[in-house]
Coordinates of C-alpha atoms and ligand atoms in Angstrom, one line a residue:
X505 CA 14.5 29.5 -13.0
X506 CA 14.2 33.5 -12.8
X507 CA 16.1 34.8 -10.5
X508 CA 18.9 32.4 -11.9
X509 CA 22.0 34.6 -13.9
X510 CA 22.5 34.2 -17.0
X511 CA 25.6 31.5 -16.9
X512 CA 23.6 29.3 -14.6
X513 CA 20.6 29.2 -16.4
X514 CA 22.8 28.5 -19.4
X515 CA 24.5 25.4 -17.8
X516 CA 21.4 24.3 -16.7
X517 CA 20.0 24.6 -20.8
X518 CA 23.6 22.1 -22.0
X519 CA 22.6 19.6 -18.8
X520 CA 18.7 19.7 -20.0
X521 CA 20.1 19.6 -23.9
X522 CA 22.9 16.4 -22.6
X523 CA 19.7 15.2 -20.7
X524 CA 17.4 14.5 -23.9
X525 CA 20.4 12.8 -26.0
X526 CA 20.8 10.7 -23.2
X527 CA 17.2 9.8 -22.9
X528 CA 16.9 9.5 -27.1
X529 CA 19.5 7.1 -27.6
X530 CA 17.6 4.9 -24.4
X531 CA 14.0 5.3 -26.2
X532 CA 15.3 4.0 -29.7
X533 CA 16.1 -0.2 -27.8
X534 CA 18.8 -0.4 -29.1
X535 CA 19.0 -4.1 -29.4
X536 CA 20.8 -6.1 -26.4
X537 CA 19.3 -3.3 -24.1
X538 CA 15.0 -2.0 -23.7
X539 CA 16.1 -0.7 -20.0
X540 CA 13.9 1.6 -19.7
X541 CA 11.4 -0.1 -21.7
X542 CA 7.5 0.9 -20.8
X543 CA 4.7 -0.3 -23.7
X544 CA 1.9 0.6 -23.0
X545 CA -0.6 -2.8 -22.7
X546 CA -4.2 -3.4 -23.6
X547 CA -5.9 -3.5 -20.3
X548 CA -4.2 -0.7 -18.0
X549 CA -3.1 -3.9 -15.3
X550 CA -2.0 -1.7 -12.1
X551 CA 0.8 -4.0 -10.2
X552 CA 1.3 -0.8 -8.1
X553 CA -3.0 -1.5 -7.8
X554 CA -2.5 -5.3 -6.5
X555 CA 1.0 -6.4 -5.8
X556 CA 1.3 -3.5 -3.8
X557 CA -2.0 -2.0 -2.1
X558 CA -3.6 -5.8 -1.9
X559 CA -0.6 -7.2 -1.3
X560 CA -0.5 -10.0 -3.7
X561 CA 1.4 -12.1 -4.0
X562 CA 3.4 -12.1 -6.9
X563 CA 3.4 -16.2 -7.3
X564 CA -0.6 -16.0 -7.7
X565 CA 0.6 -15.0 -11.1
X566 CA 3.7 -15.8 -12.2
X567 CA 3.7 -19.0 -10.6
X568 CA 5.4 -20.4 -13.5
X569 CA 8.8 -18.6 -12.1
X570 CA 9.7 -21.3 -9.3
X571 CA 9.2 -24.0 -11.9
X572 CA 10.7 -23.4 -15.0
X573 CA 12.7 -21.0 -17.1
X574 CA 10.2 -18.4 -17.9
X575 CA 7.4 -16.7 -15.3
X576 CA 5.1 -16.3 -17.9
X577 CA 1.9 -13.8 -17.6
X578 CA -1.1 -15.5 -16.1
X579 CA -3.6 -16.3 -18.3
X580 CA -7.5 -14.2 -18.2
X581 CA -9.0 -16.3 -15.9
X582 CA -6.8 -16.3 -13.5
X583 CA -8.2 -12.8 -13.4
X584 CA -11.5 -14.1 -14.0
X585 CA -11.5 -15.7 -10.1
X586 CA -11.7 -12.1 -8.8
X587 CA -13.4 -9.6 -11.7
X588 CA -16.0 -12.3 -12.2
X589 CA -17.4 -10.4 -8.9
X590 CA -15.0 -8.0 -8.4
X591 CA -16.9 -6.1 -12.1
X592 CA -15.4 -2.4 -11.5
X593 CA -13.5 -0.3 -9.4
X594 CA -14.7 -0.3 -5.6
X595 CA -15.9 3.5 -6.0
X596 CA -18.2 2.7 -8.4
X597 CA -19.3 -0.9 -6.8
X598 CA -20.1 0.9 -3.2
X599 CA -22.0 4.0 -5.1
X600 CA -23.6 1.4 -7.7
X601 CA -25.2 -0.4 -4.3
X602 CA -25.7 2.7 -2.1
X603 CA -28.0 4.0 -5.3
X604 CA -29.6 0.3 -5.8
X605 CA -30.4 0.8 -1.7
X606 CA -31.3 4.3 -1.8
X607 CA -34.5 3.6 -4.7
X608 CA -34.7 0.1 -2.5
X609 CA -34.2 -2.1 -6.5
X610 CA -30.8 -4.5 -6.3
X611 CA -28.3 -2.8 -7.5
X612 CA -27.2 -3.5 -11.2
X613 CA -24.3 -5.0 -12.1
X614 CA -21.3 -2.7 -14.0
X615 CA -18.1 -3.8 -16.2
X616 CA -15.8 -0.5 -16.2
X617 CA -14.3 0.5 -19.4
X618 CA -11.3 -0.5 -17.9
X619 CA -12.3 -4.1 -17.4
X620 CA -13.7 -4.7 -20.1
X621 CA -10.8 -5.5 -22.7
X622 CA -10.3 -8.6 -19.8
X623 CA -14.3 -9.4 -20.2
X624 CA -13.7 -9.3 -24.2
X625 CA -10.8 -11.5 -24.5
X626 CA -12.7 -14.2 -22.5
X627 CA -15.8 -14.0 -24.8
X628 CA -17.9 -13.4 -21.6
X629 CA -20.7 -11.1 -22.0
X630 CA -21.3 -7.8 -19.2
X631 CA -24.0 -10.4 -17.2
X632 CA -21.0 -13.1 -16.4
X633 CA -22.2 -15.4 -19.1
X634 CA -20.1 -16.7 -22.6
X635 CA -21.5 -15.2 -25.7
X636 CA -21.5 -17.9 -28.0
X637 CA -21.7 -15.4 -30.7
X638 CA -18.2 -14.1 -29.9
X639 CA -14.1 -16.7 -30.2
X640 CA -12.8 -15.7 -27.2
X641 CA -9.2 -14.6 -28.0
X642 CA -6.1 -14.3 -25.6
X643 CA -4.9 -11.2 -24.7
X644 CA -1.9 -9.4 -26.4
X645 CA 0.0 -8.2 -23.7
X646 CA 3.2 -6.5 -24.8
X647 CA 6.5 -8.5 -24.0
X648 CA 8.9 -6.3 -22.4
X649 CA 12.0 -8.0 -20.9
X650 CA 13.6 -10.6 -23.9
X651 CA 16.4 -12.1 -23.8
X652 CA 19.1 -13.6 -27.2
X653 CA 17.3 -17.2 -28.0
X654 CA 21.6 -17.9 -27.5
X655 CA 21.2 -17.0 -23.7
X656 CA 20.0 -19.4 -21.1
X657 CA 18.2 -18.1 -18.1
X658 CA 16.1 -20.1 -15.7
X659 CA 13.7 -18.5 -13.5
X660 CA 13.5 -21.1 -11.4
X661 CA 17.1 -21.3 -10.5
X662 CA 17.1 -17.7 -8.9
X663 CA 13.9 -18.3 -7.5
X664 CA 14.2 -21.2 -6.0
X665 CA 17.4 -19.4 -3.9
X666 CA 15.9 -17.2 -2.8
X667 CA 16.9 -14.1 -5.1
X668 CA 14.0 -12.0 -4.7
X669 CA 11.5 -10.9 -8.4
X670 CA 12.8 -6.4 -6.9
X671 CA 15.9 -8.0 -7.5
X672 CA 16.2 -7.9 -10.8
X673 CA 13.0 -6.0 -11.8
X674 CA 12.6 -3.3 -9.2
X675 CA 10.0 -2.8 -7.1
X676 CA 7.3 -3.9 -9.1
X677 CA 4.6 -3.3 -6.5
X678 CA 5.0 -0.1 -7.0
X679 CA 4.8 0.7 -10.8
X680 CA 1.4 1.6 -12.7
X681 CA 2.6 0.1 -15.8
X682 CA 5.5 -2.0 -15.5
X683 CA 9.1 -1.2 -17.0
X684 CA 12.5 -2.9 -17.7
X685 CA 14.7 -1.6 -14.8
X686 CA 17.4 -3.4 -15.2
X687 CA 19.5 -3.5 -18.4
X688 CA 20.0 -7.2 -18.8
X689 CA 23.5 -6.8 -20.6
X690 CA 25.8 -9.6 -19.6
X691 CA 28.1 -7.4 -18.1
X692 CA 24.7 -7.1 -15.4
X693 CA 24.7 -10.9 -14.8
X694 CA 28.1 -11.0 -14.1
X695 CA 28.6 -9.2 -11.4
X696 CA 25.8 -9.7 -9.4
X697 CA 27.0 -13.5 -10.0
X698 CA 31.0 -12.4 -8.8
X699 CA 29.1 -10.5 -6.3
X700 CA 27.8 -14.2 -5.2
X701 CA 30.2 -16.5 -5.6
X702 CA 32.9 -18.3 -3.6
X703 CA 33.8 -14.9 -2.4
X704 CA 31.1 -12.7 -2.5
X705 CA 27.9 -13.3 -1.0
X706 CA 27.3 -8.7 0.0
X707 CA 24.2 -9.0 -2.7
X708 CA 21.9 -11.3 -1.5
X709 CA 21.4 -12.8 2.0
X710 CA 22.7 -16.9 2.0
X711 CA 19.1 -18.9 2.5
X712 CA 19.2 -22.7 3.4
X713 CA 20.3 -24.8 0.4
X714 CA 22.2 -21.9 -1.1
X715 CA 25.4 -23.4 -2.9
X716 CA 27.2 -20.9 -4.1
X717 CA 29.6 -22.2 -6.8
X718 CA 26.9 -23.1 -8.8
X719 CA 27.0 -18.6 -9.3
X720 CA 28.9 -19.1 -12.7
X721 CA 30.8 -16.5 -14.8
X722 CA 31.6 -20.1 -16.9
X723 CA 30.9 -19.1 -20.8
X724 CA 28.9 -22.5 -20.3
X725 CA 26.7 -21.4 -17.7
X726 CA 25.2 -19.1 -19.7
X727 CA 25.8 -20.3 -22.8
X728 CA 24.9 -23.4 -24.9
Ligands
HEC1431 C1 -3.0 -10.2 -10.6 C2 -2.1 -10.9 -11.4 C3 0.1 -10.1 -11.5 C4 0.2 -9.9 -10.2 C5 -0.1 -10.5 -8.6 C6 1.3 -9.9 -10.4 N1 1.8 -9.5 -11.8 FE1 3.2 -9.2 -12.9 N2 2.2 -9.2 -14.8 C7 1.1 -9.4 -15.2 C8 0.5 -9.7 -16.1 C9 -1.0 -9.4 -16.6 C10 1.7 -9.2 -16.0 C11 1.5 -8.2 -18.4 C12 1.1 -7.3 -18.5 C13 2.2 -5.7 -17.6 O1 2.7 -6.1 -18.0 O2 1.6 -5.4 -16.6 C14 2.6 -8.9 -15.6 C15 3.5 -8.3 -15.9 C16 5.1 -8.8 -15.0 C17 6.0 -8.1 -15.7 C18 6.8 -8.3 -17.1 C19 6.8 -8.9 -18.1 C20 7.5 -9.0 -19.5 O3 6.7 -8.9 -20.8 O4 8.8 -8.5 -19.5 C21 7.3 -8.8 -14.9 C22 9.0 -8.3 -14.5 C23 6.2 -8.4 -13.9 N3 4.6 -8.7 -13.9 C24 6.6 -8.8 -12.2 C25 5.4 -9.2 -11.0 C26 6.6 -8.9 -9.7 C27 7.9 -8.8 -9.2 C28 4.5 -9.1 -8.9 C29 5.0 -9.1 -7.0 C30 5.9 -7.8 -6.9 C31 3.7 -9.0 -9.7 N4 4.4 -8.9 -11.1 C32 2.7 -9.2 -9.8 C33 0.5 -9.9 -13.5 C34 0.9 -10.4 -12.4
HEC1432 C1 18.3 -12.5 -11.5 C2 17.3 -12.2 -12.3 C3 15.5 -12.5 -11.7 C4 14.8 -12.9 -11.0 C5 15.5 -13.3 -9.4 C6 13.8 -12.9 -11.3 N1 13.7 -12.3 -12.8 FE1 12.4 -12.6 -13.8 N2 13.1 -12.3 -15.3 C7 13.7 -12.5 -15.5 C8 15.2 -11.8 -16.6 C9 16.3 -12.2 -17.1 C10 14.4 -11.9 -17.8 C11 13.8 -12.2 -19.5 C12 14.3 -13.3 -20.0 C13 13.8 -14.3 -21.3 O1 13.4 -13.8 -21.7 O2 14.0 -15.4 -21.4 C14 12.5 -12.1 -17.0 C15 11.5 -12.1 -17.5 C16 10.3 -12.2 -17.3 C17 9.0 -12.5 -17.3 C18 8.9 -12.4 -18.3 C19 8.0 -13.4 -18.9 C20 8.8 -14.3 -18.7 O3 9.3 -15.1 -17.9 O4 9.7 -14.0 -19.8 C21 7.6 -11.8 -15.7 C22 6.8 -12.3 -15.8 C23 9.4 -11.9 -14.6 N3 9.8 -12.1 -15.1 C24 8.5 -11.9 -13.6 C25 9.6 -12.2 -12.4 C26 8.7 -12.7 -11.0 C27 7.1 -12.2 -10.4 C28 10.0 -13.0 -10.6 C29 10.0 -13.3 -8.9 C30 9.3 -14.7 -8.4 C31 11.0 -12.8 -10.9 N4 10.7 -12.8 -12.7 C32 12.2 -13.0 -10.8 C33 15.0 -11.7 -14.3 C34 14.5 -11.8 -13.1
HEC1433 C1 -7.9 -11.5 -5.6 C2 -9.1 -10.7 -6.6 C3 -8.4 -10.6 -7.7 C4 -7.6 -10.5 -9.0 C5 -6.6 -12.1 -9.4 C6 -7.0 -9.6 -10.3 N1 -7.8 -8.6 -9.7 FE1 -7.7 -6.7 -10.7 N2 -8.9 -5.8 -8.9 C7 -8.8 -6.3 -8.0 C8 -10.1 -5.8 -6.9 C9 -10.3 -5.7 -5.4 C10 -9.9 -4.1 -8.2 C11 -10.9 -2.8 -7.5 C12 -9.7 -2.7 -6.5 C13 -10.1 -1.0 -6.0 O1 -11.5 -0.1 -6.9 O2 -9.5 -0.6 -4.6 C14 -9.3 -4.3 -8.9 C15 -9.2 -3.3 -10.0 C16 -8.7 -4.0 -11.1 C17 -8.9 -2.7 -12.4 C18 -9.2 -1.9 -12.4 C19 -10.4 -1.8 -12.5 C20 -11.1 -0.7 -12.6 O3 -12.6 0.2 -13.8 O4 -10.7 0.5 -12.4 C21 -8.2 -3.8 -13.6 C22 -7.6 -3.1 -15.1 C23 -8.1 -5.3 -13.3 N3 -8.4 -4.9 -11.5 C24 -6.8 -5.9 -14.1 C25 -6.7 -7.2 -13.4 C26 -6.2 -8.6 -14.1 C27 -6.0 -7.9 -16.0 C28 -6.2 -8.7 -13.7 C29 -5.3 -10.5 -13.9 C30 -4.1 -10.4 -14.6 C31 -6.6 -8.8 -12.5 N4 -6.8 -7.8 -11.9 C32 -6.4 -10.4 -11.1 C33 -9.1 -7.4 -7.7 C34 -8.1 -9.0 -8.2
HEC1434 C1 20.4 -9.8 -8.6 C2 22.1 -11.6 -8.8 C3 21.5 -12.1 -9.9 C4 21.2 -11.9 -10.8 C5 21.3 -10.7 -11.5 C6 21.9 -12.9 -12.3 N1 21.8 -13.9 -11.4 FE1 22.1 -16.5 -12.1 N2 22.5 -16.5 -10.4 C7 22.3 -16.1 -8.9 C8 22.5 -16.4 -8.3 C9 22.7 -16.0 -6.7 C10 22.5 -17.8 -8.7 C11 22.7 -19.5 -7.4 C12 22.0 -19.5 -7.3 C13 22.4 -21.5 -6.3 O1 22.2 -21.3 -5.3 O2 22.6 -21.9 -7.4 C14 22.4 -17.8 -10.1 C15 22.5 -19.3 -10.7 C16 22.4 -19.0 -12.4 C17 22.6 -19.9 -13.3 C18 23.3 -21.6 -12.7 C19 24.4 -21.6 -12.5 C20 25.2 -23.1 -13.3 O3 26.2 -23.4 -12.5 O4 24.1 -23.8 -11.6 C21 22.3 -19.5 -14.0 C22 22.6 -20.4 -16.4 C23 22.7 -18.5 -13.8 N3 21.8 -17.7 -12.8 C24 22.3 -17.6 -15.5 C25 21.7 -15.9 -15.1 C26 21.4 -15.2 -16.6 C27 21.7 -15.3 -17.6 C28 21.3 -13.9 -16.3 C29 21.0 -12.7 -16.8 C30 20.4 -11.8 -17.6 C31 21.8 -13.2 -14.4 N4 21.9 -14.8 -14.4 C32 21.5 -12.7 -13.8 C33 22.2 -14.5 -9.5 C34 22.0 -13.9 -10.3
HEC1435 C1 26.0 -15.2 -16.4 C2 25.6 -15.4 -17.8 C3 25.8 -14.6 -19.0 C4 28.0 -15.7 -18.8 C5 28.5 -16.6 -17.3 C6 28.4 -15.4 -19.9 N1 28.0 -14.8 -20.6 FE1 27.3 -13.9 -22.7 N2 25.6 -13.6 -22.2 C7 25.3 -12.6 -21.5 C8 24.0 -12.3 -21.8 C9 22.3 -11.9 -21.2 C10 24.4 -12.1 -23.0 C11 23.2 -10.9 -23.7 C12 23.2 -9.4 -23.7 C13 24.1 -8.8 -24.2 O1 24.6 -9.3 -25.4 O2 24.9 -8.1 -23.2 C14 26.0 -12.4 -23.9 C15 26.0 -12.2 -25.2 C16 27.2 -12.9 -25.2 C17 27.9 -12.5 -26.5 C18 26.9 -11.6 -27.5 C19 26.9 -10.2 -27.5 C20 26.9 -9.5 -28.4 O3 27.4 -7.9 -28.7 O4 26.0 -9.2 -29.2 C21 29.1 -13.4 -26.9 C22 30.0 -13.1 -28.0 C23 29.4 -13.4 -25.4 N3 28.3 -13.1 -24.3 C24 30.1 -14.0 -24.7 C25 30.4 -14.8 -23.8 C26 31.9 -15.3 -22.8 C27 33.0 -15.8 -24.1 C28 31.8 -15.8 -22.0 C29 33.1 -16.4 -20.9 C30 33.7 -15.5 -20.5 C31 30.6 -15.6 -21.5 N4 29.9 -14.9 -22.1 C32 30.0 -15.7 -20.0 C33 25.0 -13.5 -20.5 C34 26.2 -14.2 -19.8

């Protein structure tokens, strides 16, 4: 920046201001366009760690995507399949195991601060046992993608025909925190349907059972 002459620096400043104005608008969440929306969640659950590093299948948790309209968010019990044993990050658990070995004792059970909200939601104590003095309550995940009710969208028609989650949600396996990648506007739906209709078929590799004439741009396909 210091090396730049006046007029170029001025140009840069104008551009930065322009960019800020555009971002400001996107953050205002105009109805029907929440592209980029990335709310904080009640638990700092990481898709990058689980679906990326650990390569968990999306459908292990979003199993409903194959059979119905909604992909759904998994109930806390699904998390406890692992987090009954994995009570903290690997680094913390390994350090405790080593300390226990050195001190010739049993390793202590450590529930990390990041996982405690999961235990709280299920009313399970740090010892892994149900705590009868507390009531379980569902985790209040903040909904990110949300189409208006007058639109008929169904996950299963897409997922069972081989449209990848990432085609609509972007590289979720690289996201520390999920954000809405696509605009979710009518134009966005129709553009992909056009590209994959009878004449198209470039954006998505054809899969065996695919019926391209079902990639409809008729109003009635998406509106009741
Ligand atoms: C271990 C369980 C688990 C796995 C595996 C998983 N997810 Fe998720 N997903 C969640 C949870 C919990 C939430 C809600 C909290 C959040 O947004 O991070 C969520 C939220 C989402 C959302 C946003 C939902 C909304 O409110 O709009 C999308 C999109 C999503 N996941 C896609 C994926 C994709 C794609 C994969 C595979 C690459 C995947 N998930 C793998 C548990 C999982
Ligand atoms: C053709 C585009 C498309 C594909 C493919 C797709 N989604 Fe979605 N997804 C959407 C849209 C649109 C919404 C918003 C739905 C609504 O509000 O009714 C959504 C919502 C979600 C949600 C929020 C909860 C819900 O069901 O409304 C999750 C979680 C999710 N998707 C995960 C996935 C996963 C995992 C896959 C792959 C197995 C996937 N999606 C494939 C477009 C897609
Ligand atoms: C298949 C097993 C498995 C499932 C299912 C699973 N996790 Fe994990 N999770 C792990 C492992 C293993 C780690 C530790 C990774 C590390 O530290 O390298 C972890 C780490 C975490 C952490 C960070 C803990 C810390 O203290 O650093 C959080 C938070 C978390 N998971 C939340 C969840 C939530 C919420 C769900 C359910 C939606 C879930 N996990 C489902 C295996 C799983
Ligand atoms: C990435 C591409 C893509 C996007 C984006 C997309 N779709 Fe689709 N959609 C498809 C494909 C491919 C099919 C055809 C599946 C088949 O072969 O039957 C389809 C089928 C459908 C069908 C079934 C139509 C019929 O006549 O049976 C509906 C309804 C639908 N999509 C609604 C939507 C809506 C609503 C959106 C936007 C919120 C959307 N789609 C976004 C690719 C997409
Ligand atoms: C492939 C799916 C799809 C098809 C086909 C489709 N729409 Fe839509 N439509 C949507 C989605 C998604 C929205 C909500 C997002 C938005 O407003 O852009 C929407 C919104 C609308 C709205 C509300 C706009 C607003 O500003 O609130 C109207 C009106 C509408 N559509 C009419 C039509 C008509 C008429 C046709 C046929 C020429 C049609 N749609 C075909 C998916 C579709």
